[in-house]
Amino acid sequence: QVQLVESGGGLVQAGGSLSLSCAAFGRTISRDTMGWFRQAPGKEREFVAVITSSGVITSYADSVKGRFTISRDNAKNTVYLQMNSLKPEDTAVYYCAASRTRATMIASEYAYWGQGTQVTVSA
């Protein structure tokens, strides 16, 4: 069993930046695909970014491509999401998730989830 703990959320003005972290406890995530998802009020949870276990391959939702960067430090058992040029529509609870299957944008294929961290972008 792995516990994922997100941090780094907060309130920022449009155009600003935030850096999210997701620390894993209980076992190593070095062999896991790691993903970031988000859920805005009244909306379904949506894919944001994914990174393979080695960190070589990443993929992003079109809405964040060029603005967000996912990375990982397996030695620290931590995954990151650097968010730049933030927009009000990026406002959501951000979740990290771990999967032992292939790199995927499908939330149901992730077995472990964090509790989420709130990101609010003001206009």
Short mmCIF file of N, CA and C in Angstrom, two decimals:
data_model
loop_
_atom_site.label_atom_id
_atom_site.label_comp_id
_atom_site.label_asym_id
_atom_site.label_seq_id
_atom_site.Cartn_x
_atom_site.Cartn_y
_atom_site.Cartn_z
N GLN A 1 0.85 -1.19 0.00
CA GLN A 1 0.00 0.00 0.00
C GLN A 1 0.89 1.24 0.00
N VAL A 2 0.56 2.18 -0.86
CA VAL A 2 1.32 3.41 -0.93
C VAL A 2 0.40 4.57 -0.59
N GLN A 3 0.91 5.50 0.17
CA GLN A 3 0.18 6.73 0.50
C GLN A 3 0.81 7.88 -0.26
N LEU A 4 -0.03 8.64 -0.96
CA LEU A 4 0.43 9.78 -1.73
C LEU A 4 -0.04 11.06 -1.06
N VAL A 5 0.87 12.01 -0.89
CA VAL A 5 0.55 13.26 -0.21
C VAL A 5 0.96 14.43 -1.09
N GLU A 6 -0.04 15.18 -1.56
CA GLU A 6 0.23 16.35 -2.40
C GLU A 6 0.45 17.59 -1.53
N SER A 7 1.22 18.52 -2.05
CA SER A 7 1.43 19.80 -1.38
C SER A 7 1.78 20.84 -2.43
N GLY A 8 1.73 22.12 -2.02
CA GLY A 8 2.14 23.19 -2.91
C GLY A 8 1.03 24.00 -3.52
N GLY A 9 -0.21 23.59 -3.28
CA GLY A 9 -1.32 24.35 -3.81
C GLY A 9 -1.48 25.70 -3.11
N GLY A 10 -2.35 26.53 -3.65
CA GLY A 10 -2.59 27.83 -3.05
C GLY A 10 -3.32 28.76 -3.99
N LEU A 11 -3.29 30.03 -3.63
CA LEU A 11 -3.96 31.08 -4.41
C LEU A 11 -2.90 31.88 -5.16
N VAL A 12 -3.11 32.06 -6.45
CA VAL A 12 -2.16 32.80 -7.28
C VAL A 12 -2.92 33.61 -8.31
N GLN A 13 -2.35 34.71 -8.73
CA GLN A 13 -2.98 35.53 -9.78
C GLN A 13 -2.73 34.91 -11.15
N ALA A 14 -3.60 35.21 -12.06
CA ALA A 14 -3.43 34.74 -13.43
C ALA A 14 -2.07 35.17 -13.96
N GLY A 15 -1.41 34.26 -14.66
CA GLY A 15 -0.08 34.51 -15.15
C GLY A 15 1.02 34.06 -14.22
N GLY A 16 0.65 33.73 -13.00
CA GLY A 16 1.63 33.30 -12.01
C GLY A 16 1.97 31.83 -12.12
N SER A 17 2.77 31.36 -11.16
CA SER A 17 3.26 29.98 -11.16
C SER A 17 3.07 29.33 -9.81
N LEU A 18 2.92 28.03 -9.83
CA LEU A 18 2.90 27.20 -8.63
C LEU A 18 3.63 25.91 -8.92
N SER A 19 4.22 25.34 -7.88
CA SER A 19 4.89 24.06 -8.02
C SER A 19 4.27 23.08 -7.04
N LEU A 20 3.69 22.02 -7.56
CA LEU A 20 3.07 20.98 -6.73
C LEU A 20 4.05 19.83 -6.53
N SER A 21 3.97 19.22 -5.38
CA SER A 21 4.76 18.02 -5.08
C SER A 21 3.83 16.90 -4.65
N CYS A 22 4.26 15.69 -4.92
CA CYS A 22 3.51 14.51 -4.50
C CYS A 22 4.52 13.53 -3.92
N ALA A 23 4.51 13.39 -2.61
CA ALA A 23 5.44 12.50 -1.94
C ALA A 23 4.75 11.17 -1.65
N ALA A 24 5.47 10.08 -1.88
CA ALA A 24 4.92 8.75 -1.66
C ALA A 24 5.52 8.13 -0.41
N PHE A 25 4.66 7.47 0.35
CA PHE A 25 5.07 6.80 1.57
C PHE A 25 4.54 5.37 1.56
N GLY A 26 5.30 4.47 2.14
CA GLY A 26 4.85 3.09 2.28
C GLY A 26 5.54 2.12 1.35
N ARG A 27 5.88 2.57 0.17
CA ARG A 27 6.69 1.77 -0.75
C ARG A 27 7.25 2.67 -1.83
N THR A 28 8.21 2.18 -2.56
CA THR A 28 8.81 2.97 -3.63
C THR A 28 7.86 3.09 -4.81
N ILE A 29 7.90 4.23 -5.47
CA ILE A 29 7.10 4.44 -6.68
C ILE A 29 7.98 4.43 -7.91
N SER A 30 9.22 3.96 -7.77
CA SER A 30 10.17 4.04 -8.88
C SER A 30 9.74 3.20 -10.08
N ARG A 31 8.88 2.22 -9.87
CA ARG A 31 8.40 1.41 -11.00
C ARG A 31 6.99 1.80 -11.44
N ASP A 32 6.46 2.85 -10.85
CA ASP A 32 5.09 3.27 -11.15
C ASP A 32 5.03 4.36 -12.19
N THR A 33 4.03 4.27 -13.04
CA THR A 33 3.62 5.42 -13.82
C THR A 33 2.92 6.38 -12.87
N MET A 34 3.23 7.66 -12.98
CA MET A 34 2.61 8.65 -12.10
C MET A 34 1.84 9.67 -12.92
N GLY A 35 0.67 10.01 -12.44
CA GLY A 35 -0.15 10.97 -13.16
C GLY A 35 -0.65 12.09 -12.25
N TRP A 36 -0.95 13.22 -12.87
CA TRP A 36 -1.64 14.32 -12.20
C TRP A 36 -3.00 14.49 -12.87
N PHE A 37 -4.02 14.65 -12.05
CA PHE A 37 -5.38 14.91 -12.51
C PHE A 37 -5.90 16.12 -11.75
N ARG A 38 -7.01 16.67 -12.23
CA ARG A 38 -7.62 17.78 -11.51
C ARG A 38 -9.13 17.70 -11.63
N GLN A 39 -9.80 18.30 -10.66
CA GLN A 39 -11.26 18.33 -10.67
C GLN A 39 -11.73 19.69 -10.20
N ALA A 40 -12.44 20.36 -11.07
CA ALA A 40 -13.03 21.65 -10.75
C ALA A 40 -14.45 21.42 -10.22
N PRO A 41 -14.98 22.38 -9.46
CA PRO A 41 -16.34 22.23 -8.92
C PRO A 41 -17.37 21.97 -10.02
N GLY A 42 -18.17 20.95 -9.84
CA GLY A 42 -19.21 20.64 -10.80
C GLY A 42 -18.75 19.95 -12.06
N LYS A 43 -17.47 19.62 -12.11
CA LYS A 43 -16.93 18.97 -13.30
C LYS A 43 -16.32 17.62 -12.95
N GLU A 44 -16.14 16.80 -13.97
CA GLU A 44 -15.51 15.50 -13.77
C GLU A 44 -14.00 15.66 -13.62
N ARG A 45 -13.39 14.66 -12.98
CA ARG A 45 -11.95 14.65 -12.85
C ARG A 45 -11.33 14.49 -14.24
N GLU A 46 -10.31 15.29 -14.53
CA GLU A 46 -9.70 15.24 -15.84
C GLU A 46 -8.19 15.05 -15.76
N PHE A 47 -7.66 14.43 -16.77
CA PHE A 47 -6.24 14.17 -16.89
C PHE A 47 -5.48 15.47 -17.11
N VAL A 48 -4.31 15.58 -16.46
CA VAL A 48 -3.45 16.74 -16.65
C VAL A 48 -2.11 16.33 -17.28
N ALA A 49 -1.42 15.36 -16.64
CA ALA A 49 -0.09 14.97 -17.12
C ALA A 49 0.26 13.59 -16.60
N VAL A 50 1.16 12.92 -17.31
CA VAL A 50 1.62 11.59 -16.90
C VAL A 50 3.11 11.48 -17.19
N ILE A 51 3.79 10.67 -16.36
CA ILE A 51 5.21 10.43 -16.55
C ILE A 51 5.48 8.96 -16.30
N THR A 52 6.29 8.36 -17.15
CA THR A 52 6.62 6.95 -16.98
C THR A 52 7.59 6.75 -15.81
N SER A 53 7.79 5.50 -15.44
CA SER A 53 8.60 5.21 -14.25
C SER A 53 10.02 5.76 -14.36
N SER A 54 10.58 5.71 -15.55
CA SER A 54 11.95 6.19 -15.75
C SER A 54 12.02 7.70 -15.89
N GLY A 55 10.87 8.31 -16.16
CA GLY A 55 10.84 9.74 -16.39
C GLY A 55 11.15 10.15 -17.81
N VAL A 56 11.38 9.17 -18.68
CA VAL A 56 11.78 9.48 -20.05
C VAL A 56 10.61 9.99 -20.88
N ILE A 57 9.42 9.43 -20.64
CA ILE A 57 8.25 9.78 -21.45
C ILE A 57 7.24 10.54 -20.60
N THR A 58 6.79 11.66 -21.13
CA THR A 58 5.73 12.45 -20.50
C THR A 58 4.66 12.77 -21.53
N SER A 59 3.47 13.05 -21.02
CA SER A 59 2.38 13.44 -21.90
C SER A 59 1.48 14.40 -21.14
N TYR A 60 0.85 15.33 -21.89
CA TYR A 60 0.07 16.37 -21.26
C TYR A 60 -1.29 16.53 -21.94
N ALA A 61 -2.25 17.01 -21.17
CA ALA A 61 -3.51 17.43 -21.76
C ALA A 61 -3.25 18.65 -22.63
N ASP A 62 -4.01 18.78 -23.69
CA ASP A 62 -3.81 19.91 -24.60
C ASP A 62 -3.96 21.25 -23.88
N SER A 63 -4.83 21.28 -22.88
CA SER A 63 -5.12 22.53 -22.18
C SER A 63 -3.94 23.05 -21.35
N VAL A 64 -2.98 22.18 -21.05
CA VAL A 64 -1.85 22.60 -20.21
C VAL A 64 -0.51 22.48 -20.93
N LYS A 65 -0.53 21.93 -22.12
CA LYS A 65 0.71 21.71 -22.87
C LYS A 65 1.45 23.03 -23.09
N GLY A 66 2.75 23.02 -22.81
CA GLY A 66 3.56 24.22 -22.96
C GLY A 66 3.57 25.10 -21.73
N ARG A 67 2.68 24.83 -20.77
CA ARG A 67 2.63 25.63 -19.54
C ARG A 67 3.00 24.81 -18.30
N PHE A 68 2.65 23.53 -18.31
CA PHE A 68 2.90 22.65 -17.16
C PHE A 68 4.03 21.67 -17.50
N THR A 69 4.79 21.29 -16.48
CA THR A 69 5.85 20.30 -16.64
C THR A 69 5.79 19.29 -15.50
N ILE A 70 5.69 18.02 -15.87
CA ILE A 70 5.72 16.96 -14.87
C ILE A 70 7.13 16.39 -14.80
N SER A 71 7.58 16.08 -13.60
CA SER A 71 8.90 15.49 -13.41
C SER A 71 8.87 14.60 -12.19
N ARG A 72 9.95 13.85 -11.99
CA ARG A 72 10.00 12.97 -10.82
C ARG A 72 11.43 12.81 -10.35
N ASP A 73 11.54 12.52 -9.06
CA ASP A 73 12.83 12.20 -8.45
C ASP A 73 12.62 10.89 -7.71
N ASN A 74 13.00 9.80 -8.33
CA ASN A 74 12.75 8.49 -7.73
C ASN A 74 13.57 8.30 -6.44
N ALA A 75 14.68 8.96 -6.34
CA ALA A 75 15.48 8.86 -5.10
C ALA A 75 14.73 9.47 -3.92
N LYS A 76 13.90 10.47 -4.22
CA LYS A 76 13.11 11.12 -3.18
C LYS A 76 11.68 10.60 -3.12
N ASN A 77 11.38 9.63 -4.01
CA ASN A 77 10.02 9.07 -4.04
C ASN A 77 8.96 10.16 -4.21
N THR A 78 9.26 11.10 -5.10
CA THR A 78 8.41 12.28 -5.24
C THR A 78 8.22 12.62 -6.72
N VAL A 79 7.02 13.10 -7.01
CA VAL A 79 6.67 13.57 -8.35
C VAL A 79 6.27 15.04 -8.23
N TYR A 80 6.56 15.79 -9.29
CA TYR A 80 6.32 17.23 -9.27
C TYR A 80 5.45 17.66 -10.45
N LEU A 81 4.78 18.79 -10.28
CA LEU A 81 4.07 19.42 -11.38
C LEU A 81 4.35 20.92 -11.30
N GLN A 82 5.16 21.40 -12.22
CA GLN A 82 5.44 22.83 -12.31
C GLN A 82 4.39 23.47 -13.22
N MET A 83 3.71 24.47 -12.68
CA MET A 83 2.62 25.10 -13.42
C MET A 83 2.95 26.57 -13.64
N ASN A 84 3.10 26.96 -14.89
CA ASN A 84 3.41 28.34 -15.25
C ASN A 84 2.26 28.95 -16.06
N SER A 85 2.27 30.25 -16.17
CA SER A 85 1.26 30.97 -16.95
C SER A 85 -0.15 30.50 -16.58
N LEU A 86 -0.42 30.45 -15.30
CA LEU A 86 -1.69 29.92 -14.83
C LEU A 86 -2.86 30.79 -15.26
N LYS A 87 -3.99 30.13 -15.52
CA LYS A 87 -5.21 30.79 -15.96
C LYS A 87 -6.32 30.50 -14.95
N PRO A 88 -7.33 31.34 -14.88
CA PRO A 88 -8.45 31.06 -13.96
C PRO A 88 -9.08 29.68 -14.20
N GLU A 89 -9.08 29.22 -15.43
CA GLU A 89 -9.66 27.91 -15.73
C GLU A 89 -8.81 26.75 -15.23
N ASP A 90 -7.62 27.04 -14.71
CA ASP A 90 -6.81 26.00 -14.08
C ASP A 90 -7.22 25.75 -12.63
N THR A 91 -8.14 26.56 -12.11
CA THR A 91 -8.61 26.40 -10.75
C THR A 91 -9.27 25.04 -10.56
N ALA A 92 -8.77 24.27 -9.59
CA ALA A 92 -9.28 22.92 -9.35
C ALA A 92 -8.54 22.33 -8.16
N VAL A 93 -9.03 21.18 -7.71
CA VAL A 93 -8.25 20.35 -6.79
C VAL A 93 -7.38 19.44 -7.65
N TYR A 94 -6.10 19.44 -7.36
CA TYR A 94 -5.14 18.65 -8.12
C TYR A 94 -4.77 17.39 -7.34
N TYR A 95 -4.81 16.27 -8.03
CA TYR A 95 -4.52 14.97 -7.42
C TYR A 95 -3.36 14.30 -8.15
N CYS A 96 -2.50 13.63 -7.38
CA CYS A 96 -1.54 12.75 -8.03
C CYS A 96 -2.00 11.31 -7.84
N ALA A 97 -1.56 10.46 -8.74
CA ALA A 97 -1.99 9.07 -8.73
C ALA A 97 -0.88 8.17 -9.23
N ALA A 98 -0.90 6.91 -8.78
CA ALA A 98 0.13 5.94 -9.14
C ALA A 98 -0.49 4.72 -9.80
N SER A 99 0.21 4.22 -10.81
CA SER A 99 -0.27 3.04 -11.53
C SER A 99 0.90 2.12 -11.86
N ARG A 100 0.66 0.81 -11.72
CA ARG A 100 1.68 -0.16 -12.10
C ARG A 100 1.48 -0.66 -13.53
N THR A 101 0.45 -0.12 -14.20
CA THR A 101 0.19 -0.51 -15.58
C THR A 101 0.84 0.49 -16.51
N ARG A 102 0.48 0.45 -17.75
CA ARG A 102 1.08 1.31 -18.77
C ARG A 102 0.77 2.78 -18.47
N ALA A 103 1.53 3.66 -19.06
CA ALA A 103 1.25 5.09 -18.96
C ALA A 103 -0.11 5.36 -19.59
N THR A 104 -0.98 6.03 -18.87
CA THR A 104 -2.35 6.19 -19.32
C THR A 104 -2.94 7.50 -18.84
N MET A 105 -3.93 7.98 -19.59
CA MET A 105 -4.66 9.19 -19.20
C MET A 105 -5.99 8.82 -18.54
N ILE A 106 -6.22 7.54 -18.36
CA ILE A 106 -7.51 7.07 -17.84
C ILE A 106 -7.44 6.93 -16.33
N ALA A 107 -8.25 7.68 -15.62
CA ALA A 107 -8.18 7.72 -14.17
C ALA A 107 -8.44 6.36 -13.53
N SER A 108 -9.32 5.58 -14.09
CA SER A 108 -9.66 4.29 -13.49
C SER A 108 -8.52 3.29 -13.52
N GLU A 109 -7.49 3.56 -14.28
CA GLU A 109 -6.34 2.65 -14.35
C GLU A 109 -5.29 2.97 -13.29
N TYR A 110 -5.54 3.98 -12.48
CA TYR A 110 -4.63 4.33 -11.39
C TYR A 110 -5.17 3.73 -10.09
N ALA A 111 -4.30 3.02 -9.37
CA ALA A 111 -4.74 2.30 -8.18
C ALA A 111 -4.67 3.15 -6.92
N TYR A 112 -3.76 4.10 -6.88
CA TYR A 112 -3.54 4.87 -5.67
C TYR A 112 -3.67 6.36 -5.95
N TRP A 113 -4.32 7.07 -5.02
CA TRP A 113 -4.59 8.50 -5.18
C TRP A 113 -4.23 9.24 -3.91
N GLY A 114 -3.80 10.49 -4.09
CA GLY A 114 -3.62 11.37 -2.96
C GLY A 114 -4.93 12.03 -2.58
N GLN A 115 -4.87 12.88 -1.56
CA GLN A 115 -6.08 13.53 -1.06
C GLN A 115 -6.39 14.82 -1.82
N GLY A 116 -5.43 15.28 -2.59
CA GLY A 116 -5.62 16.48 -3.41
C GLY A 116 -5.13 17.74 -2.74
N THR A 117 -4.80 18.72 -3.56
CA THR A 117 -4.40 20.04 -3.09
C THR A 117 -5.10 21.10 -3.95
N GLN A 118 -5.63 22.11 -3.31
CA GLN A 118 -6.43 23.12 -4.00
C GLN A 118 -5.53 24.14 -4.68
N VAL A 119 -5.81 24.40 -5.93
CA VAL A 119 -5.16 25.47 -6.69
C VAL A 119 -6.24 26.45 -7.13
N THR A 120 -6.07 27.70 -6.78
CA THR A 120 -7.03 28.73 -7.14
C THR A 120 -6.30 29.85 -7.87
N VAL A 121 -6.77 30.16 -9.07
CA VAL A 121 -6.15 31.20 -9.89
C VAL A 121 -7.15 32.33 -10.05
N SER A 122 -6.78 33.50 -9.57
CA SER A 122 -7.68 34.65 -9.66
C SER A 122 -7.40 35.44 -10.93
N ALA A 123 -8.47 36.05 -11.45
CA ALA A 123 -8.34 36.80 -12.72
C ALA A 123 -7.62 38.13 -12.50
#
